[in-house]
Amino acid sequence: NFVELYDEAFNAVCRDQHLPPGYRLEVKRIEFRDIASRVSTTEQWAYDSSEVEVPLAIELSLGVTVGTRIDRLDIIGNDCIIVDYKSGKTTGIKQKLESETHLQGPLYALAVREHRRLNPVAVVFWAVREDEQYGWGHIPGASDAVNATLQPMPADWATAARARIEERLSDFLNGAVVVHPQDPSLCRWCDYAGACRVEQQELVAITAGSTAGSNA
């Protein structure tokens, strides 16, 4: 019952943070309570059991452990559906599907596969404001409309994510810190743009090219 949990959490935050009652606070209470209500009443596929706030860890090379917490895990036999609730706009959620650097989906799939011995058949980002789903895979028992919003699950998805992370981690711990944005368009909104060395990295590349040309 998300509404009951929401009411408890909202009241606790108001009490702990000493938020004064007023019009704006009440508007927000009603707005987010409506979201909690929609999530509670939306049942779009059947499952044998369901768990929430599932903590899992992924052990990487070089002694590094990554902690994760899955919002919801629906289990069907040995298969499972990973659900992550998102409160942001659908535009940002859709961008996560196309981003090679956004590893939340494959890392969750890796975690349930390695620690729960489950087969992740779908990873779903649930946009609670619009009550829409985006993600990868195929959900048994879900309607065609729901499955139509999911992209095919990439082959060796979780394994490839582990290999990529461990490669970057090894480079970083060995001192190879290279500024090379995978998606330069995101640099516009970066909180650390003023301290980033990406421009210097580009100058080094240009200088190296010029030197090579002059030597030739």
mmCIF file of C-alpha atoms in Angstrom:
data_model
loop_
_atom_site.group_PDB
_atom_site.id
_atom_site.type_symbol
_atom_site.label_atom_id
_atom_site.label_comp_id
_atom_site.label_asym_id
_atom_site.label_seq_id
_atom_site.Cartn_x
_atom_site.Cartn_y
_atom_site.Cartn_z
ATOM 1 C CA ASN A 1 0.000 0.000 0.000
ATOM 2 C CA PHE A 2 2.053 2.923 -1.304
ATOM 3 C CA VAL A 3 -0.448 5.512 -0.060
ATOM 4 C CA GLU A 4 -0.082 4.374 3.551
ATOM 5 C CA LEU A 5 3.717 4.254 3.264
ATOM 6 C CA TYR A 6 3.731 7.657 1.601
ATOM 7 C CA ASP A 7 1.634 9.234 4.356
ATOM 8 C CA GLU A 8 3.982 7.843 7.001
ATOM 9 C CA ALA A 9 7.083 9.048 5.162
ATOM 10 C CA PHE A 10 5.666 12.505 4.404
ATOM 11 C CA ASN A 11 4.577 13.069 7.991
ATOM 12 C CA ALA A 12 7.954 11.891 9.286
ATOM 13 C CA VAL A 13 9.836 14.294 7.009
ATOM 14 C CA CYS A 14 7.589 17.215 7.986
ATOM 15 C CA ARG A 15 8.215 16.405 11.638
ATOM 16 C CA ASP A 16 11.962 15.783 11.400
ATOM 17 C CA GLN A 17 12.652 18.753 9.107
ATOM 18 C CA HIS A 18 10.270 21.072 10.986
ATOM 19 C CA LEU A 19 8.423 21.999 7.790
ATOM 20 C CA PRO A 20 5.749 24.600 8.566
ATOM 21 C CA PRO A 21 2.194 23.826 7.422
ATOM 22 C CA GLY A 22 0.868 25.933 4.604
ATOM 23 C CA TYR A 23 -0.640 26.038 1.129
ATOM 24 C CA ARG A 24 2.507 25.041 -0.786
ATOM 25 C CA LEU A 25 3.229 22.064 1.469
ATOM 26 C CA GLU A 26 -0.335 20.829 1.188
ATOM 27 C CA VAL A 27 -0.271 21.107 -2.619
ATOM 28 C CA LYS A 28 2.851 18.936 -2.715
ATOM 29 C CA ARG A 29 1.314 16.456 -0.292
ATOM 30 C CA ILE A 30 -1.742 16.020 -2.525
ATOM 31 C CA GLU A 31 0.331 15.907 -5.735
ATOM 32 C CA PHE A 32 2.631 13.119 -4.584
ATOM 33 C CA ARG A 33 -0.124 11.267 -2.733
ATOM 34 C CA ASP A 34 -1.941 11.007 -6.054
ATOM 35 C CA ILE A 35 1.195 9.443 -7.590
ATOM 36 C CA ALA A 36 1.389 6.945 -4.718
ATOM 37 C CA SER A 37 -2.265 6.095 -5.259
ATOM 38 C CA ARG A 38 -1.751 5.389 -8.981
ATOM 39 C CA VAL A 39 1.214 3.138 -8.243
ATOM 40 C CA SER A 40 -0.780 1.200 -5.641
ATOM 41 C CA THR A 41 -3.691 0.470 -7.967
ATOM 42 C CA THR A 42 -1.667 -0.427 -11.067
ATOM 43 C CA GLU A 43 -1.298 -4.178 -11.453
ATOM 44 C CA GLN A 44 -0.273 -5.078 -14.985
ATOM 45 C CA TRP A 45 1.172 -8.599 -14.742
ATOM 46 C CA ALA A 46 1.004 -11.646 -12.489
ATOM 47 C CA TYR A 47 3.894 -12.983 -10.396
ATOM 48 C CA ASP A 48 4.564 -15.679 -7.832
ATOM 49 C CA SER A 49 6.045 -13.284 -5.279
ATOM 50 C CA SER A 50 7.206 -9.698 -5.062
ATOM 51 C CA GLU A 51 9.862 -7.980 -2.945
ATOM 52 C CA VAL A 52 10.597 -4.287 -2.411
ATOM 53 C CA GLU A 53 13.744 -2.351 -1.497
ATOM 54 C CA VAL A 54 15.948 -5.367 -2.236
ATOM 55 C CA PRO A 55 19.597 -4.714 -1.225
ATOM 56 C CA LEU A 56 22.225 -6.515 -3.322
ATOM 57 C CA ALA A 57 25.962 -6.121 -3.831
ATOM 58 C CA ILE A 58 28.201 -6.716 -6.827
ATOM 59 C CA GLU A 59 31.812 -7.718 -6.226
ATOM 60 C CA LEU A 60 34.124 -6.305 -8.870
ATOM 61 C CA SER A 61 37.803 -6.862 -9.475
ATOM 62 C CA LEU A 62 40.475 -5.117 -7.377
ATOM 63 C CA GLY A 63 38.420 -5.578 -4.223
ATOM 64 C CA VAL A 64 35.698 -3.051 -5.102
ATOM 65 C CA THR A 65 32.064 -3.713 -4.134
ATOM 66 C CA VAL A 66 29.091 -1.845 -5.602
ATOM 67 C CA GLY A 67 25.945 -1.696 -3.481
ATOM 68 C CA THR A 68 22.511 -1.583 -5.138
ATOM 69 C CA ARG A 69 18.927 -1.369 -3.900
ATOM 70 C CA ILE A 70 16.213 -2.554 -6.277
ATOM 71 C CA ASP A 71 12.849 -0.837 -5.805
ATOM 72 C CA ARG A 72 10.791 -3.902 -6.696
ATOM 73 C CA LEU A 73 11.571 -7.462 -7.743
ATOM 74 C CA ASP A 74 8.739 -9.593 -9.163
ATOM 75 C CA ILE A 75 9.570 -13.303 -9.290
ATOM 76 C CA ILE A 76 7.979 -15.790 -11.700
ATOM 77 C CA GLY A 77 9.491 -19.221 -11.208
ATOM 78 C CA ASN A 78 13.197 -18.754 -11.881
ATOM 79 C CA ASP A 79 12.585 -15.582 -13.894
ATOM 80 C CA CYS A 80 12.288 -12.102 -12.475
ATOM 81 C CA ILE A 81 11.192 -8.603 -13.446
ATOM 82 C CA ILE A 82 13.204 -5.691 -12.077
ATOM 83 C CA VAL A 83 11.206 -2.500 -11.523
ATOM 84 C CA ASP A 84 12.753 0.873 -10.748
ATOM 85 C CA TYR A 85 10.346 3.719 -9.988
ATOM 86 C CA LYS A 86 11.249 7.092 -11.488
ATOM 87 C CA SER A 87 9.686 10.387 -10.447
ATOM 88 C CA GLY A 88 11.313 12.475 -13.188
ATOM 89 C CA LYS A 89 10.027 13.430 -16.607
ATOM 90 C CA THR A 90 9.676 10.741 -19.248
ATOM 91 C CA THR A 91 12.149 12.531 -21.542
ATOM 92 C CA GLY A 92 14.977 11.960 -19.094
ATOM 93 C CA ILE A 93 13.917 8.366 -18.507
ATOM 94 C CA LYS A 94 13.897 7.598 -22.229
ATOM 95 C CA GLN A 95 17.408 9.056 -22.539
ATOM 96 C CA LYS A 96 18.644 6.501 -20.019
ATOM 97 C CA LEU A 97 17.658 3.739 -22.427
ATOM 98 C CA GLU A 98 19.903 5.121 -25.162
ATOM 99 C CA SER A 99 22.870 6.084 -22.976
ATOM 100 C CA GLU A 100 25.846 3.720 -23.043
ATOM 101 C CA THR A 101 27.101 5.220 -19.776
ATOM 102 C CA HIS A 102 23.891 4.626 -17.810
ATOM 103 C CA LEU A 103 24.552 1.240 -16.219
ATOM 104 C CA GLN A 104 21.743 0.981 -13.680
ATOM 105 C CA GLY A 105 19.733 -1.502 -15.757
ATOM 106 C CA PRO A 106 22.522 -3.976 -16.575
ATOM 107 C CA LEU A 107 23.987 -3.717 -13.062
ATOM 108 C CA TYR A 108 20.634 -4.630 -11.505
ATOM 109 C CA ALA A 109 20.351 -7.542 -13.922
ATOM 110 C CA LEU A 110 23.876 -8.643 -12.996
ATOM 111 C CA ALA A 111 23.105 -8.425 -9.267
ATOM 112 C CA VAL A 112 19.986 -10.610 -9.336
ATOM 113 C CA ARG A 113 21.676 -13.110 -11.633
ATOM 114 C CA GLU A 114 24.762 -13.527 -9.462
ATOM 115 C CA HIS A 115 23.267 -13.252 -5.960
ATOM 116 C CA ARG A 116 19.739 -14.583 -6.345
ATOM 117 C CA ARG A 117 20.409 -17.020 -9.203
ATOM 118 C CA LEU A 118 17.430 -15.537 -11.033
ATOM 119 C CA ASN A 119 17.033 -14.909 -14.748
ATOM 120 C CA PRO A 120 16.120 -11.242 -15.360
ATOM 121 C CA VAL A 121 13.671 -11.272 -18.274
ATOM 122 C CA ALA A 122 12.841 -7.553 -18.035
ATOM 123 C CA VAL A 123 14.160 -4.351 -16.471
ATOM 124 C CA VAL A 124 11.492 -1.664 -16.231
ATOM 125 C CA PHE A 125 11.803 2.032 -15.435
ATOM 126 C CA TRP A 126 8.336 3.044 -14.212
ATOM 127 C CA ALA A 127 7.581 6.742 -14.698
ATOM 128 C CA VAL A 128 5.124 7.189 -11.841
ATOM 129 C CA ARG A 129 3.976 10.692 -12.773
ATOM 130 C CA GLU A 130 2.643 9.561 -16.161
ATOM 131 C CA ASP A 131 2.173 5.897 -15.147
ATOM 132 C CA GLU A 132 4.257 4.707 -18.105
ATOM 133 C CA GLN A 133 6.900 1.991 -18.414
ATOM 134 C CA TYR A 134 10.157 1.966 -20.359
ATOM 135 C CA GLY A 135 12.961 -0.559 -20.357
ATOM 136 C CA TRP A 136 14.217 -3.783 -21.848
ATOM 137 C CA GLY A 137 13.025 -7.366 -22.190
ATOM 138 C CA HIS A 138 9.618 -9.052 -22.246
ATOM 139 C CA ILE A 139 7.232 -9.422 -19.307
ATOM 140 C CA PRO A 140 5.327 -12.737 -19.227
ATOM 141 C CA GLY A 141 1.621 -12.146 -18.788
ATOM 142 C CA ALA A 142 1.770 -8.399 -19.458
ATOM 143 C CA SER A 143 -0.360 -6.854 -22.180
ATOM 144 C CA ASP A 144 1.003 -6.239 -25.665
ATOM 145 C CA ALA A 145 0.732 -2.509 -24.956
ATOM 146 C CA VAL A 146 3.098 -2.793 -21.973
ATOM 147 C CA ASN A 147 5.603 -5.047 -23.740
ATOM 148 C CA ALA A 148 5.558 -2.738 -26.764
ATOM 149 C CA THR A 149 7.191 -0.040 -24.616
ATOM 150 C CA LEU A 150 10.182 -2.281 -23.850
ATOM 151 C CA GLN A 151 13.253 -2.619 -26.030
ATOM 152 C CA PRO A 152 14.825 -6.024 -26.731
ATOM 153 C CA MET A 153 17.202 -7.191 -24.021
ATOM 154 C CA PRO A 154 20.751 -6.807 -25.428
ATOM 155 C CA ALA A 155 22.799 -9.983 -25.708
ATOM 156 C CA ASP A 156 25.335 -10.467 -22.880
ATOM 157 C CA TRP A 157 24.048 -7.201 -21.421
ATOM 158 C CA ALA A 158 25.042 -7.707 -17.792
ATOM 159 C CA THR A 159 28.342 -9.405 -18.610
ATOM 160 C CA ALA A 160 29.340 -6.579 -20.951
ATOM 161 C CA ALA A 161 28.488 -4.011 -18.257
ATOM 162 C CA ARG A 162 30.749 -5.776 -15.756
ATOM 163 C CA ALA A 163 33.614 -5.903 -18.264
ATOM 164 C CA ARG A 164 33.243 -2.215 -19.073
ATOM 165 C CA ILE A 165 33.126 -1.143 -15.428
ATOM 166 C CA GLU A 166 36.120 -3.260 -14.460
ATOM 167 C CA GLU A 167 38.139 -1.904 -17.381
ATOM 168 C CA ARG A 168 37.405 1.696 -16.385
ATOM 169 C CA LEU A 169 38.015 0.901 -12.733
ATOM 170 C CA SER A 170 41.392 -0.666 -13.479
ATOM 171 C CA ASP A 171 42.430 2.330 -15.580
ATOM 172 C CA PHE A 172 41.356 4.762 -12.860
ATOM 173 C CA LEU A 173 43.128 2.951 -10.027
ATOM 174 C CA ASN A 174 46.273 2.793 -12.152
ATOM 175 C CA GLY A 175 46.231 6.562 -12.666
ATOM 176 C CA ALA A 176 44.780 6.717 -16.181
ATOM 177 C CA VAL A 177 42.168 9.435 -15.663
ATOM 178 C CA VAL A 178 41.166 10.485 -19.172
ATOM 179 C CA VAL A 179 38.503 13.082 -19.905
ATOM 180 C CA HIS A 180 36.522 11.603 -22.774
ATOM 181 C CA PRO A 181 32.736 12.207 -22.555
ATOM 182 C CA GLN A 182 30.647 9.471 -24.156
ATOM 183 C CA ASP A 183 27.827 11.984 -24.716
ATOM 184 C CA PRO A 184 29.190 15.555 -25.061
ATOM 185 C CA SER A 185 25.656 16.983 -25.095
ATOM 186 C CA LEU A 186 25.379 16.205 -21.368
ATOM 187 C CA CYS A 187 28.371 18.448 -20.614
ATOM 188 C CA ARG A 188 26.083 21.463 -20.881
ATOM 189 C CA TRP A 189 24.308 20.485 -17.656
ATOM 190 C CA CYS A 190 27.292 19.091 -15.754
ATOM 191 C CA ASP A 191 27.727 20.432 -12.208
ATOM 192 C CA TYR A 192 31.520 20.211 -12.573
ATOM 193 C CA ALA A 193 31.933 21.878 -15.962
ATOM 194 C CA GLY A 194 34.059 24.636 -14.432
ATOM 195 C CA ALA A 195 36.595 22.141 -13.106
ATOM 196 C CA CYS A 196 36.582 19.724 -16.052
ATOM 197 C CA ARG A 197 39.701 19.202 -18.152
ATOM 198 C CA VAL A 198 37.947 18.174 -21.347
ATOM 199 C CA GLU A 199 39.120 21.305 -23.193
ATOM 200 C CA GLN A 200 42.723 20.671 -22.185
ATOM 201 C CA GLN A 201 42.367 17.083 -23.389
ATOM 202 C CA GLU A 202 41.222 18.327 -26.788
ATOM 203 C CA LEU A 203 44.187 20.741 -26.969
ATOM 204 C CA VAL A 204 46.583 17.914 -26.172
ATOM 205 C CA ALA A 205 45.113 15.863 -29.021
ATOM 206 C CA ILE A 206 45.373 18.783 -31.447
ATOM 207 C CA THR A 207 48.950 19.528 -30.371
ATOM 208 C CA ALA A 208 49.928 15.873 -30.717
ATOM 209 C CA GLY A 209 48.450 15.817 -34.215
ATOM 210 C CA SER A 210 50.305 18.971 -35.212
ATOM 211 C CA THR A 211 53.582 17.606 -33.873
ATOM 212 C CA ALA A 212 53.132 14.367 -35.755
ATOM 213 C CA GLY A 213 52.407 16.298 -38.948
ATOM 214 C CA SER A 214 55.488 18.494 -38.594
ATOM 215 C CA ASN A 215 57.694 15.459 -37.923
ATOM 216 C CA ALA A 216 56.378 13.824 -41.047
#
